Coordinates of C-alpha atoms in Angstrom, one line a residue:
X1311 CA -4.6 -22.4 -24.7
X1312 CA -4.8 -19.0 -26.4
X1313 CA -3.6 -18.4 -29.9
X1314 CA -3.8 -15.8 -32.6
X1315 CA -6.3 -13.0 -32.1
X1316 CA -7.5 -14.5 -28.7
X1317 CA -4.0 -14.2 -27.3
X1318 CA -3.6 -10.7 -28.7
X1319 CA -6.9 -9.7 -26.9
X1320 CA -5.7 -11.2 -23.6
X1321 CA -2.4 -9.4 -23.8
X1322 CA -4.1 -6.1 -24.6
X1323 CA -6.1 -6.4 -21.5
X1324 CA -9.4 -4.7 -20.5
X1325 CA -9.2 -1.4 -18.7
X1326 CA -11.3 -1.2 -15.6
X1327 CA -11.7 2.3 -14.2
X1328 CA -14.1 3.2 -11.3
X1329 CA -16.9 5.7 -11.9
X1330 CA -16.6 9.1 -10.3
X1331 CA -12.9 9.1 -10.5
X1332 CA -12.8 10.9 -13.9
X1333 CA -9.6 12.6 -14.9
X1334 CA -10.2 16.1 -16.1
X1335 CA -8.3 16.6 -19.4
X1336 CA -6.5 19.8 -20.1
X1337 CA -8.0 22.0 -22.9
X1338 CA -5.9 22.4 -26.0
X1339 CA -6.5 26.1 -26.1
X1340 CA -7.1 28.2 -23.0
X1341 CA -10.7 29.6 -22.7
X1342 CA -10.7 33.5 -22.9
X1343 CA -11.1 35.1 -19.6
X1344 CA -10.6 32.0 -17.5
X1345 CA -8.2 32.0 -14.5
X1346 CA -4.8 30.8 -15.5
X1347 CA -2.7 31.3 -12.4
X1348 CA 0.4 29.2 -12.0
X1349 CA 1.1 29.3 -8.3
X1350 CA 0.3 26.1 -6.4
X1351 CA 0.5 25.5 -2.6
X1352 CA 0.8 21.8 -1.7
X1353 CA 0.2 21.0 1.9
X1354 CA 1.8 17.6 2.7
X1355 CA 5.1 16.2 1.5
X1356 CA 4.0 12.5 1.4
X1357 CA 3.5 10.3 -1.7
X1358 CA 0.5 12.3 -3.1
X1359 CA 2.1 15.7 -2.4
X1360 CA 5.3 14.8 -4.1
X1361 CA 3.6 13.1 -7.0
X1362 CA 1.4 16.2 -7.6
X1363 CA 4.4 18.5 -7.3
X1364 CA 6.3 16.5 -9.9
X1365 CA 3.5 16.5 -12.5
X1366 CA 2.9 20.2 -12.0
X1367 CA 6.5 21.4 -12.0
X1368 CA 7.1 19.5 -15.2
X1369 CA 4.2 21.4 -16.8
X1370 CA 5.3 24.8 -16.0
X1371 CA 3.6 25.6 -12.7
X1372 CA 5.3 27.1 -9.6
X1373 CA 5.0 24.7 -6.7
X1374 CA 5.7 25.1 -3.0
X1375 CA 5.4 22.1 -0.7
X1376 CA 4.7 22.7 3.0
X1377 CA 5.5 19.7 5.3
X1378 CA 5.5 19.8 9.1
X1379 CA 7.5 16.7 9.8
X1380 CA 9.2 14.5 7.2
X1381 CA 9.1 14.3 3.4
X1382 CA 8.1 10.9 2.1
X1383 CA 5.2 10.3 4.5
X1384 CA 4.5 6.7 5.4
X1385 CA 6.9 5.6 2.6
X1386 CA 10.0 7.1 4.2
X1387 CA 12.8 5.4 6.0
X1388 CA 15.0 6.8 8.7
X1389 CA 18.3 6.4 10.5
X1390 CA 18.2 4.8 13.9
X1391 CA 19.7 7.5 16.2
X1392 CA 23.1 6.9 17.7
X1393 CA 23.9 3.7 15.8
X1394 CA 26.5 4.8 13.3
X1395 CA 30.1 3.8 14.2
X1396 CA 33.5 3.7 12.5
X1397 CA 32.5 5.6 9.4
X1398 CA 29.4 3.3 8.8
X1399 CA 25.9 4.5 8.1
X1400 CA 23.3 4.4 10.9
X1401 CA 21.2 1.3 11.1
X1402 CA 18.2 1.7 8.6
X1403 CA 14.9 2.0 10.3
X1404 CA 11.6 2.4 8.5
X1405 CA 7.8 2.9 9.0
X1406 CA 7.4 -0.5 7.4
X1407 CA 9.2 -2.4 4.6
X1408 CA 8.2 -1.5 1.1
X1409 CA 6.3 -3.9 -1.2
X1410 CA 5.7 -3.1 -4.9
X1411 CA 3.4 -5.8 -6.4
X1412 CA 3.2 -6.4 -10.1
X1413 CA -0.1 -4.6 -10.5
X1414 CA 1.5 -1.2 -9.4
X1415 CA 1.9 1.1 -12.5
X1416 CA 2.1 4.7 -11.2
X1417 CA 4.9 4.3 -8.6
X1418 CA 7.3 2.5 -10.9
X1419 CA 6.6 5.0 -13.7
X1420 CA 7.3 7.9 -11.3
X1421 CA 10.6 6.1 -10.3
X1422 CA 11.6 5.8 -14.0
X1423 CA 11.4 9.6 -14.3
X1424 CA 13.7 10.3 -11.3
X1425 CA 17.3 10.6 -12.6
X1426 CA 20.3 9.5 -10.5
X1427 CA 23.8 10.8 -10.4
X1428 CA 26.0 8.8 -12.7
X1429 CA 23.2 7.9 -15.0
X1430 CA 20.1 5.8 -14.8
X1431 CA 17.0 6.3 -12.7
X1432 CA 15.5 5.0 -9.5
X1433 CA 13.4 2.2 -11.1
X1434 CA 16.2 0.7 -13.1
X1435 CA 18.9 0.9 -10.4
X1436 CA 16.9 0.4 -7.2
X1437 CA 13.6 -1.5 -7.9
X1438 CA 14.4 -5.2 -7.9
X1439 CA 12.3 -8.5 -8.0
X1440 CA 12.3 -11.1 -5.2
X1441 CA 11.4 -14.3 -6.8
X1442 CA 10.5 -16.4 -3.8
X1443 CA 8.4 -16.1 -0.6
X1444 CA 8.3 -17.7 2.9
X1445 CA 4.9 -18.9 4.1
X1446 CA 4.7 -19.5 7.9
X1447 CA 1.7 -20.1 10.1
X1448 CA 0.9 -18.9 13.6
X1449 CA -0.7 -22.2 14.6
X1450 CA 1.0 -25.4 15.7
X1451 CA 1.1 -28.3 13.2
X1452 CA 2.0 -26.1 10.2
X1453 CA 5.6 -25.9 9.1
X1454 CA 7.1 -22.8 7.3
X1455 CA 8.0 -23.3 3.7
X1456 CA 9.9 -21.5 1.0
X1457 CA 8.1 -21.2 -2.4
X1458 CA 9.1 -19.7 -5.7
X1459 CA 7.2 -16.7 -6.9
X1460 CA 8.0 -17.4 -10.6
X1461 CA 9.7 -19.9 -12.9
X1462 CA 12.8 -17.8 -12.8
X1463 CA 12.7 -17.8 -9.0
X1464 CA 12.4 -21.6 -9.0
X1465 CA 15.6 -21.7 -11.1
X1466 CA 17.5 -19.1 -9.1
X1467 CA 16.7 -20.6 -5.7
X1468 CA 16.5 -24.3 -6.6
X1469 CA 19.1 -25.5 -4.0
X1470 CA 17.2 -23.7 -1.1
X1471 CA 13.8 -24.8 -2.3
X1472 CA 14.7 -28.5 -2.7
X1473 CA 16.4 -29.0 0.7
X1474 CA 15.1 -32.0 2.6
X1475 CA 13.7 -29.7 5.3
X1476 CA 11.8 -27.5 2.8
X1477 CA 10.3 -30.5 1.0
X1478 CA 9.3 -32.1 4.3
X1479 CA 7.7 -28.8 5.5
X1480 CA 5.8 -28.4 2.2
X1481 CA 4.4 -31.9 2.5
X1482 CA 3.5 -31.4 6.2
X1483 CA 1.8 -28.1 5.6
X1484 CA 0.0 -29.3 2.5
X1485 CA -1.4 -32.4 4.2
X1486 CA -2.6 -30.4 7.2
X1487 CA -4.3 -27.8 4.9
X1488 CA -6.2 -30.7 3.2
X1489 CA -7.3 -32.0 6.6
X1490 CA -8.2 -28.6 8.1
X1491 CA -9.7 -27.0 5.0
X1492 CA -11.8 -29.4 3.0
X1493 CA -11.3 -29.3 -0.8
X1494 CA -15.0 -28.2 -1.2
X1495 CA -14.2 -25.1 0.9
X1496 CA -11.1 -24.3 -1.1
X1497 CA -13.1 -24.6 -4.3
X1498 CA -15.8 -22.4 -2.8
X1499 CA -13.3 -19.7 -2.0
X1500 CA -12.0 -19.7 -5.5
X1501 CA -15.6 -19.5 -6.8
X1502 CA -16.1 -16.3 -4.7
X1503 CA -13.1 -14.7 -6.3
X1504 CA -14.4 -15.7 -9.7
X1505 CA -17.6 -13.9 -8.8
X1506 CA -15.6 -10.7 -8.4
X1507 CA -13.8 -11.4 -11.7
X1508 CA -17.1 -11.7 -13.6
X1509 CA -19.1 -9.1 -11.8
X1510 CA -19.9 -5.9 -13.7
X1511 CA -18.8 -2.6 -12.2
X1512 CA -22.4 -1.7 -11.2
X1513 CA -22.7 -4.9 -9.1
X1514 CA -19.2 -4.4 -7.6
X1515 CA -20.2 -0.9 -6.3
X1516 CA -23.9 -1.6 -5.7
X1517 CA -23.7 -4.9 -3.9
X1518 CA -20.2 -6.1 -3.1
X1519 CA -19.1 -2.6 -1.8
X1520 CA -21.8 -2.9 0.8
X1521 CA -20.6 -6.2 2.2
X1522 CA -17.6 -7.0 4.3
X1523 CA -15.1 -9.5 2.9
X1524 CA -16.0 -12.0 5.6
X1525 CA -19.7 -11.8 4.6
X1526 CA -18.9 -12.2 1.0
X1527 CA -16.8 -15.3 1.3
X1528 CA -19.4 -16.6 3.7
X1529 CA -17.1 -17.8 6.4
X1530 CA -19.8 -18.4 8.9
X1531 CA -20.5 -22.1 9.1
X1532 CA -17.2 -23.1 7.4
X1533 CA -14.2 -24.7 9.1
X1534 CA -12.1 -22.7 11.6
X1535 CA -9.1 -22.9 9.2
X1536 CA -11.2 -21.5 6.3
X1537 CA -12.1 -18.4 8.4
X1538 CA -8.6 -18.1 10.0
X1539 CA -6.4 -18.5 6.9
X1540 CA -8.5 -18.0 3.7
X1541 CA -11.0 -15.4 4.9
X1542 CA -8.8 -13.7 7.4
X1543 CA -5.0 -14.2 7.3
X1544 CA -4.7 -14.1 3.5
X1545 CA -6.5 -10.7 3.4
X1546 CA -4.3 -9.4 6.2
X1547 CA -1.0 -10.6 4.6
X1548 CA -1.8 -9.1 1.2
X1549 CA -3.5 -5.8 1.9
X1550 CA -3.4 -5.3 5.7
X1551 CA -7.2 -5.1 5.9
X1552 CA -9.5 -6.6 8.4
X1553 CA -11.8 -9.1 6.8
X1554 CA -14.7 -8.5 9.2
X1555 CA -14.9 -4.8 8.2
X1556 CA -13.2 -4.4 4.8
X1557 CA -15.2 -3.8 1.7
X1558 CA -15.6 -7.1 -0.3
X1559 CA -15.3 -5.1 -3.5
X1560 CA -12.0 -3.6 -2.4
X1561 CA -10.5 -6.8 -1.2
X1562 CA -11.8 -8.9 -4.1
X1563 CA -10.7 -6.3 -6.7
X1564 CA -7.1 -5.9 -5.5
X1565 CA -6.9 -9.7 -5.1
X1566 CA -8.0 -10.0 -8.7
X1567 CA -5.4 -7.4 -9.7
X1568 CA -2.6 -9.3 -8.0
X1569 CA -3.6 -12.6 -9.5
X1570 CA -4.1 -11.0 -13.0
X1571 CA -0.6 -9.4 -13.0
X1572 CA 0.9 -12.7 -11.9
X1573 CA -0.4 -14.5 -15.0
X1574 CA 1.9 -12.5 -17.3
X1575 CA -1.0 -12.2 -19.8
X1576 CA -1.5 -8.5 -19.3
X1577 CA 1.1 -6.5 -21.2
X1578 CA 0.5 -3.4 -19.1
X1579 CA 1.7 -5.2 -16.0
X1580 CA 5.4 -5.6 -15.8
X1581 CA 5.1 -9.1 -14.1
X1582 CA 4.5 -12.7 -14.7
X1583 CA 4.9 -16.2 -13.4
X1584 CA 7.7 -17.0 -15.9
X1585 CA 9.9 -13.9 -15.8
X1586 CA 9.0 -12.7 -12.4
X1587 CA 8.4 -9.2 -11.1
X1588 CA 5.3 -10.2 -9.1
X1589 CA 7.0 -9.0 -5.9
X1590 CA 9.4 -6.1 -6.0
X1591 CA 11.3 -4.2 -3.3
X1592 CA 13.9 -1.5 -3.2
X1593 CA 17.6 -2.6 -2.9
X1594 CA 18.4 0.0 -0.2
X1595 CA 16.7 2.0 2.5
X1596 CA 13.7 3.9 1.0
X1597 CA 15.1 7.4 1.5
X1598 CA 18.5 6.5 0.2
X1599 CA 17.2 4.8 -2.9
X1600 CA 14.1 6.8 -3.7
X1601 CA 12.8 9.7 -1.6
X1602 CA 16.1 11.6 -1.3
X1603 CA 16.8 11.4 -5.1
X1604 CA 13.2 12.4 -5.7
X1605 CA 13.3 15.5 -3.6
X1606 CA 16.6 16.5 -5.0
X1607 CA 15.2 16.1 -8.6
X1608 CA 12.1 18.3 -7.6
X1609 CA 14.4 21.0 -6.1
X1610 CA 16.4 21.1 -9.3
X1611 CA 13.2 21.5 -11.3
X1612 CA 12.1 24.4 -9.1
X1613 CA 9.9 23.0 -6.4
X1614 CA 10.3 24.9 -3.2
X1615 CA 10.0 23.0 0.1
X1616 CA 9.1 24.6 3.4
X1617 CA 9.8 22.2 6.2
X1618 CA 8.5 22.5 9.7
X1619 CA 5.3 24.2 8.6
X1620 CA 1.9 22.6 8.2
X1621 CA -1.5 24.1 7.4
X1622 CA -3.7 25.0 10.4
X1623 CA -6.8 26.4 8.5
X1624 CA -8.1 27.1 5.0
X1625 CA -9.8 30.5 4.7
X1626 CA -12.9 30.6 2.5
X1627 CA -14.4 33.6 0.9
X1628 CA -17.0 33.7 -1.8
X1629 CA -16.8 30.0 -2.4
X1630 CA -13.1 29.9 -2.9
X1631 CA -10.0 29.4 -0.8
X1632 CA -8.6 32.8 0.0
X1633 CA -5.6 31.7 1.9
X1634 CA -4.1 29.1 4.2
X1635 CA -3.0 29.8 7.7
X1636 CA 0.1 27.9 8.7
X1637 CA 0.8 26.5 12.2
X1638 CA 3.3 29.4 12.7
X1639 CA 0.5 31.9 12.1
X1640 CA 1.8 33.0 8.7
X1641 CA -0.7 33.1 5.8
X1642 CA 0.0 31.6 2.5
X1643 CA -1.7 32.7 -0.7
X1644 CA -1.7 30.9 -4.1
X1645 CA -3.8 30.3 -7.1
X1646 CA -4.4 26.7 -6.3
X1647 CA -4.5 24.9 -3.0
X1648 CA -3.8 21.2 -2.5
X1649 CA -4.6 19.3 0.7
X1650 CA -2.2 16.3 0.4
X1651 CA -2.2 15.7 4.2
X1652 CA -3.3 12.4 5.8
X1653 CA -6.9 11.9 6.5
X1654 CA -6.6 12.1 10.3
X1655 CA -5.0 15.6 10.0
X1656 CA -7.5 16.7 7.4
X1657 CA -10.6 16.0 9.5
X1658 CA -10.0 18.9 12.0
X1659 CA -9.5 21.3 9.1
X1660 CA -13.1 20.6 7.8
X1661 CA -14.5 23.9 9.2
X1662 CA -18.1 24.9 8.7
X1663 CA -17.1 27.4 6.0
X1664 CA -15.1 24.7 4.1
X1665 CA -18.0 22.2 4.3
X1666 CA -20.5 24.9 3.3
X1667 CA -18.5 25.5 0.1
X1668 CA -18.5 21.8 -0.6
X1669 CA -20.9 19.7 1.5
X1670 CA -19.5 16.4 0.2
X1671 CA -16.3 17.1 2.2
X1672 CA -18.2 16.4 5.4
X1673 CA -18.4 12.7 4.5
X1674 CA -14.6 12.4 5.1
X1675 CA -15.3 12.5 8.8
X1676 CA -17.0 9.1 8.5
X1677 CA -13.9 7.4 7.1
X1678 CA -12.0 5.2 9.4
X1679 CA -8.2 4.6 9.8
X1680 CA -6.2 1.8 11.3
X1681 CA -2.6 1.1 12.3
X1682 CA 0.1 -0.6 10.3
X1683 CA 3.5 0.0 11.7
X1684 CA 6.9 -1.6 11.3
X1685 CA 9.7 -2.8 13.7
X1686 CA 13.2 -3.8 12.7
X1687 CA 15.3 -6.5 14.4
X1688 CA 19.1 -6.1 13.7
X1689 CA 20.7 -9.6 13.7
X1690 CA 24.2 -10.8 14.3
X1691 CA 23.7 -13.7 11.8
X1692 CA 22.8 -13.4 8.1
X1693 CA 19.7 -15.3 7.1
X1694 CA 20.2 -18.3 4.8
X1695 CA 16.6 -18.3 3.6
X1696 CA 15.9 -17.5 -0.1
X1697 CA 15.2 -13.7 -0.4
X1698 CA 11.5 -12.9 -0.3
X1699 CA 8.7 -11.7 1.9
X1700 CA 7.5 -13.7 4.9
X1701 CA 3.8 -14.1 5.3
X1702 CA 3.2 -15.2 8.9
X1703 CA -0.3 -16.4 8.3
X1704 CA -2.7 -16.5 11.3
X1705 CA -0.4 -14.6 13.7
X1706 CA -2.5 -12.6 16.2
X1707 CA -0.9 -9.3 15.1
X1708 CA -0.9 -10.3 11.3
X1709 CA 2.8 -10.1 10.8
X1710 CA 4.7 -10.0 7.5
X1711 CA 8.4 -9.6 7.2
X1712 CA 11.5 -9.4 5.0
X1713 CA 15.2 -10.2 5.6
X1714 CA 17.0 -7.3 3.9
X1715 CA 20.7 -8.1 3.6
X1716 CA 20.5 -10.7 0.8
X1717 CA 18.1 -8.9 -1.6
X1718 CA 19.9 -5.6 -0.9
X1719 CA 23.1 -7.5 -1.8
X1720 CA 24.9 -5.5 0.9
X1721 CA 27.5 -6.4 3.6
X1722 CA 25.5 -5.1 6.6
X1723 CA 28.4 -5.3 9.0
X1724 CA 30.6 -3.2 6.7
X1725 CA 27.9 -0.7 5.8
X1726 CA 25.7 -0.1 8.8
X1727 CA 25.9 0.2 12.6
X1728 CA 29.0 -0.8 14.6
X1729 CA 30.0 -3.9 12.7
X1730 CA 28.0 -6.4 14.7
X1731 CA 24.9 -6.4 12.6
X1732 CA 24.8 -8.8 9.7
X1733 CA 21.1 -8.7 8.7
X1734 CA 17.9 -6.9 9.4
X1735 CA 14.5 -8.6 9.8
X1736 CA 11.9 -5.9 9.1
X1737 CA 8.4 -6.8 10.2
X1738 CA 5.1 -5.0 9.6
X1739 CA 2.5 -5.2 12.4
X1740 CA -0.9 -5.0 10.8
X1741 CA -3.3 -5.9 13.7
X1742 CA -3.0 -3.7 16.8
X1743 CA -6.3 -4.8 18.4
X1744 CA -5.9 -8.6 18.9
X1745 CA -4.5 -10.1 22.1
X1746 CA -1.0 -11.5 21.7
X1747 CA 0.5 -14.8 22.8
X1748 CA 3.0 -13.6 25.3
X1749 CA 1.2 -11.0 27.5
X1750 CA -2.4 -11.6 26.4
X1751 CA -2.7 -7.9 25.5
X1752 CA -3.2 -6.1 22.2
X1753 CA -0.4 -4.0 20.8
X1754 CA -2.1 -0.7 21.9
X1755 CA -2.0 -1.9 25.5
X1756 CA 1.7 -2.8 25.4
X1757 CA 4.9 -0.8 26.1
X1758 CA 7.5 -0.4 23.5
X1759 CA 9.6 -3.2 24.9
X1760 CA 6.5 -5.5 25.2
X1761 CA 5.7 -4.9 21.6
X1762 CA 9.2 -6.0 20.6
X1763 CA 9.1 -9.1 22.7
X1764 CA 5.6 -10.0 21.5
X1765 CA 6.3 -9.6 17.8
X1766 CA 9.5 -11.7 18.2
X1767 CA 7.5 -14.4 20.0
X1768 CA 4.8 -14.6 17.4
X1769 CA 7.2 -14.6 14.5
X1770 CA 9.4 -17.1 16.1
X1771 CA 6.5 -19.5 16.7
X1772 CA 5.5 -19.3 13.1
X1773 CA 9.1 -19.5 11.6
X1774 CA 10.3 -22.3 14.0
X1775 CA 7.3 -24.5 13.5
X1776 CA 9.1 -26.9 11.3
X1777 CA 11.6 -27.9 14.1
X1778 CA 14.5 -25.8 12.8
X1779 CA 15.3 -22.6 14.7
X1780 CA 15.2 -20.2 11.8
X1781 CA 14.9 -17.3 14.4
X1782 CA 17.1 -17.3 17.5
X1783 CA 16.7 -14.6 20.2
X1784 CA 20.5 -14.7 20.9
X1785 CA 21.1 -13.3 17.4
X1786 CA 19.3 -9.9 18.1
X1787 CA 21.8 -7.1 18.5
X1788 CA 19.1 -4.4 18.9
X1789 CA 15.7 -3.4 17.5
X1790 CA 13.9 -0.3 16.4
X1791 CA 10.1 0.4 16.4
X1792 CA 8.8 3.1 14.2
X1793 CA 9.2 6.5 16.1
X1794 CA 5.8 7.5 14.9
X1795 CA 4.5 5.4 17.8
X1796 CA 4.7 7.3 21.0
X1797 CA 3.6 7.1 24.6
X1798 CA 2.8 10.6 25.9
X1799 CA 1.5 9.2 28.3
X1800 CA -0.9 6.9 26.3
X1801 CA 0.1 5.2 23.1
X1802 CA -0.5 7.2 19.8
X1803 CA 0.4 6.7 16.2
X1804 CA 1.3 9.7 14.1
X1805 CA 0.8 7.7 10.8
X1806 CA -2.4 5.8 10.6
X1807 CA -3.8 4.8 7.2
X1808 CA -7.3 4.8 5.9
X1809 CA -9.0 1.5 5.7
X1810 CA -11.6 0.7 3.0
X1811 CA -14.5 -0.5 5.2
X1812 CA -17.7 -1.7 3.7
X1813 CA -19.8 1.0 2.0
X1814 CA -17.1 3.6 2.5
X1815 CA -16.6 4.4 -1.2
X1816 CA -19.4 7.0 -1.2
X1817 CA -17.6 8.9 1.7
X1818 CA -14.3 9.2 0.0
X1819 CA -13.5 12.5 -1.8
X1820 CA -12.4 12.9 -5.4
X1821 CA -9.2 14.9 -6.3
X1822 CA -11.3 17.8 -7.4
X1823 CA -13.9 19.5 -5.2
X1824 CA -16.8 22.0 -5.7
X1825 CA -14.4 24.7 -4.4
X1826 CA -12.8 25.7 -7.8
X1827 CA -9.3 26.2 -6.4
X1828 CA -9.2 23.5 -3.8
X1829 CA -8.0 19.9 -4.4
X1830 CA -7.5 16.8 -2.3
X1831 CA -4.8 14.1 -2.6
X1832 CA -3.9 11.2 -0.4
X1833 CA -4.6 7.5 0.1
X1834 CA -8.2 8.3 1.1
X1835 CA -9.1 9.8 -2.3
X1836 CA -11.1 7.8 -4.9
X1837 CA -8.7 6.0 -7.3
X1838 CA -8.7 3.1 -9.6
X1839 CA -6.4 1.0 -7.4
X1840 CA -8.9 1.8 -4.6
X1841 CA -6.7 0.9 -1.7
X1842 CA -4.8 2.9 0.8
X1843 CA -1.3 2.3 -0.6
X1844 CA 1.7 4.2 -2.1
X1845 CA 0.2 3.4 -5.5
X1846 CA -3.2 4.9 -4.6
X1847 CA -1.6 8.0 -3.1
X1848 CA 0.6 8.5 -6.2
X1849 CA -2.4 8.1 -8.5
X1850 CA -4.3 10.7 -6.4
X1851 CA -1.4 13.2 -6.8
X1852 CA -1.7 12.8 -10.6
X1853 CA -5.4 13.3 -10.4
X1854 CA -4.8 16.5 -8.5
X1855 CA -2.4 17.7 -11.1
X1856 CA -4.8 17.0 -13.9
X1857 CA -7.7 18.7 -12.1
X1858 CA -5.5 21.8 -11.7
X1859 CA -4.5 21.7 -15.4
X1860 CA -8.1 21.6 -16.3
X1861 CA -9.0 24.4 -13.9
X1862 CA -6.1 26.6 -15.1
X1863 CA -7.0 25.9 -18.8
X1864 CA -3.5 24.7 -19.3
X1865 CA -2.5 23.4 -22.8
X1866 CA 0.0 20.9 -21.2
X1867 CA -0.7 17.2 -21.7
X1868 CA -2.4 15.5 -18.6
X1869 CA -0.5 13.2 -16.3
X1870 CA -1.0 9.6 -17.1
X1871 CA -3.5 7.8 -14.9
X1872 CA -3.6 4.1 -15.3
X1873 CA -6.7 1.9 -14.9
X1874 CA -6.6 -1.6 -13.5
X1875 CA -6.4 -4.2 -16.1
X1876 CA -8.4 -7.4 -16.3
X1877 CA -8.5 -10.3 -18.7
X1878 CA -10.9 -9.5 -21.5
X1879 CA -12.1 -13.1 -21.7
X1880 CA -14.3 -12.2 -18.7
X1881 CA -16.0 -9.3 -20.6
X1882 CA -18.9 -11.4 -22.0
X1883 CA -19.6 -12.7 -18.5
X1884 CA -19.5 -9.2 -17.1
X1885 CA -22.1 -8.1 -19.7
X1886 CA -24.4 -11.0 -18.7
X1887 CA -24.0 -10.0 -15.1
X1888 CA -24.8 -6.4 -16.0
X1889 CA -28.1 -7.5 -17.5
X1890 CA -28.8 -9.6 -14.5
X1891 CA -28.0 -6.8 -12.1
X1892 CA -30.2 -4.4 -13.9
X1893 CA -33.0 -6.9 -13.8
X1894 CA -32.5 -7.4 -10.0
X1895 CA -31.1 -10.9 -10.3
X1896 CA -28.2 -12.3 -8.4
X1897 CA -24.8 -13.1 -10.0
X1898 CA -25.1 -16.4 -11.8
X1899 CA -22.3 -18.0 -9.6
X1900 CA -23.7 -16.6 -6.3
X1901 CA -25.0 -19.8 -4.8

């Protein structure tokens, strides 16, 4: 129980920012003789490019965004071609459903600054909480169960949560968990997360960054369920990372942020177990609710968008970027150049001249990416489950999902498609390298139709494990896989994302470089959130803007960059660990 000053300290929170991700602050008065150009060329119209454009245009810079394909990047949604009928909108497809956990700060703040016609802003009108979750399991013996995500969620969805089937499933699953994962192993897993919570920053970077999450939680020698669900599936469901390769520091730290925001004890996080907000989504397709209004706002402010054009080469002269050649052959010149393109497209642009000007950029080539792609099933029957995300734990392809009609509060049949579709089950596929249950092949070896059938088989086995047919094949009207996945002739993915493998932090670039007019944004840039997410990309765009403000000697106030927040009651333990780490001693709980 916390009272008085102790409670105030907890609510204040402790800021945790990573080293080497400093935010250059703008000078109050321009230095005489310094370059103060205002023309910015941003290459890439995804999350980081749009965030940088907003921060810069609002501070008096002239910004042009060059985007070869679609604005919004991996956050965009799209219309499924040829599905609109009778005055309705096309069925809503997407790269993957959106998830805004309570520890996100930059993205909601950006949404709050995007005005909408008729009043209000994107955050207030379109970002909503879902106060329940569905937990399912890809192994027989476990039954799916609905669980509240907050006290308000328990109240809102009490009838659905207290049905005989759900109570029976909860008891069945709980008993099997106790049998399969001994209490001592559950306690040990919690202890490992406590180690992260009480580790100093130096140990997190110097020791835990160099281990994989599977090594850190010491899954070897534990029960099969410990490795499958606690060490593996939980990581995949929350952050779409592979526990065998992901950095223990990254996984542990983001897990700590999610747990900390859920407590409601940190005032900087707009979330808590009582009032909810731990799990938020948009109440409409991403482009309709967010990306389109954002682009419209930036256009009104003066941002110029050049679509169908991407950068092909950065020209270097005398240690500076002298120009950028576009794919069309045209050359662009500006005062400041921003690479906000995905990592896989940046790597081919790392020419000897660019790397010679800043040798640290060569380390980007060592970074790895992975696939996380969505598929939507359009259903003739509306789901009766409480609205919330579905974590299909232990499915071979690491599936998570969301029924959209109920949380969107929309009549699907009247709004989308041809009138036959009443709901949409949007599923993210996070593992493309593990054999499935239907064809015995991994996703990269399958055809488009085989992927659709395999995903449905895995999700159905998990969701129907309690005996009730929550998913029925006969309800599928049609489906849509992210068009970024193509077969030409072999399978390819146009939108991979960087993965934080063990010891990869040193290889990731900062937003500023040694090239004085060249800056880097994207989910591969070092940030406080330290995970390849919309939040990380948005934070990187703000860091780019601040670095340009500093380089241009702008008197404008810097863009806000938020640290992660942790409970200050751990601070004394972190100091003890700092002393132990400097003395070469292990963490006091590392037994």
